[in-house]
Amino acid sequence: MASSEALCAAVVRIIAAWLERSELPLGREVVRHMLDVDGHTWSVHRAKANWFRIMGVLTWAVGLARWLDGVQRWRSPFHHR
């Protein structure tokens, strides 16, 4: 049982290190929480992180839509009306 726990801890450390270097880095405590056996319970920290991720995607999508609208109407992004 102890070797199984040590193996799980090693896997968590490896995955956390890999995700910390990813394009949208996740903190070590977030990875530990996600890989926890009881990780399916609701968490304020996870809900807040997901909210900011969703808002980031929506902000990007609105910016893309505005840019596409400008391209469609042939407006220069440097000369706003």
Short mmCIF file of C-alpha atoms in Angstrom, two decimals:
data_model
loop_
_atom_site.label_atom_id
_atom_site.label_comp_id
_atom_site.label_asym_id
_atom_site.label_seq_id
_atom_site.Cartn_x
_atom_site.Cartn_y
_atom_site.Cartn_z
CA MET A 1 0.00 0.00 0.00
CA ALA A 2 2.83 2.41 0.79
CA SER A 3 4.45 1.80 -2.59
CA SER A 4 1.12 2.49 -4.29
CA GLU A 5 0.82 5.82 -2.47
CA ALA A 6 4.43 6.67 -3.33
CA LEU A 7 3.74 5.87 -6.98
CA CYS A 8 0.61 8.06 -6.96
CA ALA A 9 2.57 10.91 -5.38
CA ALA A 10 5.29 10.57 -8.03
CA VAL A 11 2.68 10.63 -10.81
CA VAL A 12 1.07 13.75 -9.33
CA ARG A 13 4.47 15.48 -9.19
CA ILE A 14 5.26 14.58 -12.81
CA ILE A 15 1.86 15.67 -14.11
CA ALA A 16 1.95 18.88 -12.06
CA ALA A 17 5.41 19.75 -13.40
CA TRP A 18 4.23 19.09 -16.96
CA LEU A 19 1.05 21.18 -16.56
CA GLU A 20 2.97 24.05 -14.93
CA ARG A 21 4.94 24.35 -18.19
CA SER A 22 1.89 24.10 -20.46
CA GLU A 23 0.47 26.98 -22.52
CA LEU A 24 -2.14 27.74 -19.84
CA PRO A 25 -0.21 26.72 -16.75
CA LEU A 26 -1.99 25.08 -13.85
CA GLY A 27 -0.67 25.34 -10.33
CA ARG A 28 0.56 22.28 -8.47
CA GLU A 29 -2.27 22.54 -5.93
CA VAL A 30 -4.85 22.58 -8.75
CA VAL A 31 -3.37 19.41 -10.24
CA ARG A 32 -3.32 17.69 -6.86
CA HIS A 33 -6.95 18.63 -6.34
CA MET A 34 -7.95 17.39 -9.80
CA LEU A 35 -6.19 14.06 -9.28
CA ASP A 36 -7.58 13.61 -5.77
CA VAL A 37 -9.91 10.64 -5.29
CA ASP A 38 -12.62 12.97 -3.98
CA GLY A 39 -11.87 15.51 -6.69
CA HIS A 40 -15.41 15.35 -8.01
CA THR A 41 -16.75 17.43 -5.13
CA TRP A 42 -17.60 21.09 -5.75
CA SER A 43 -14.86 23.57 -4.95
CA VAL A 44 -14.87 27.38 -4.87
CA HIS A 45 -11.28 27.44 -6.12
CA ARG A 46 -12.07 25.23 -9.11
CA ALA A 47 -15.31 27.10 -9.88
CA LYS A 48 -13.47 30.43 -9.80
CA ALA A 49 -10.67 29.10 -12.04
CA ASN A 50 -13.21 27.72 -14.51
CA TRP A 51 -15.12 31.03 -14.49
CA PHE A 52 -11.98 32.97 -15.41
CA ARG A 53 -11.15 30.45 -18.14
CA ILE A 54 -14.64 30.80 -19.61
CA MET A 55 -14.45 34.59 -19.45
CA GLY A 56 -11.05 34.49 -21.16
CA VAL A 57 -12.44 32.40 -24.01
CA LEU A 58 -15.50 34.64 -24.35
CA THR A 59 -13.33 37.78 -24.37
CA TRP A 60 -11.19 36.24 -27.10
CA ALA A 61 -14.29 35.26 -29.10
CA VAL A 62 -15.76 38.78 -28.86
CA GLY A 63 -12.44 40.24 -30.00
CA LEU A 64 -12.36 37.83 -32.93
CA ALA A 65 -15.96 38.70 -33.87
CA ARG A 66 -15.14 42.42 -33.79
CA TRP A 67 -12.05 41.87 -35.90
CA LEU A 68 -14.02 39.81 -38.43
CA ASP A 69 -16.70 42.51 -38.53
CA GLY A 70 -14.00 45.08 -39.27
CA VAL A 71 -12.59 42.91 -42.03
CA GLN A 72 -16.06 42.39 -43.48
CA ARG A 73 -16.74 46.14 -43.50
CA TRP A 74 -13.19 46.92 -44.68
CA ARG A 75 -12.42 49.22 -41.77
CA SER A 76 -8.83 49.77 -40.89
CA PRO A 77 -8.03 48.79 -37.29
CA PHE A 78 -5.86 51.93 -37.09
CA HIS A 79 -8.57 54.38 -38.20
CA HIS A 80 -11.68 53.89 -36.09
CA ARG A 81 -14.73 55.94 -36.98
#
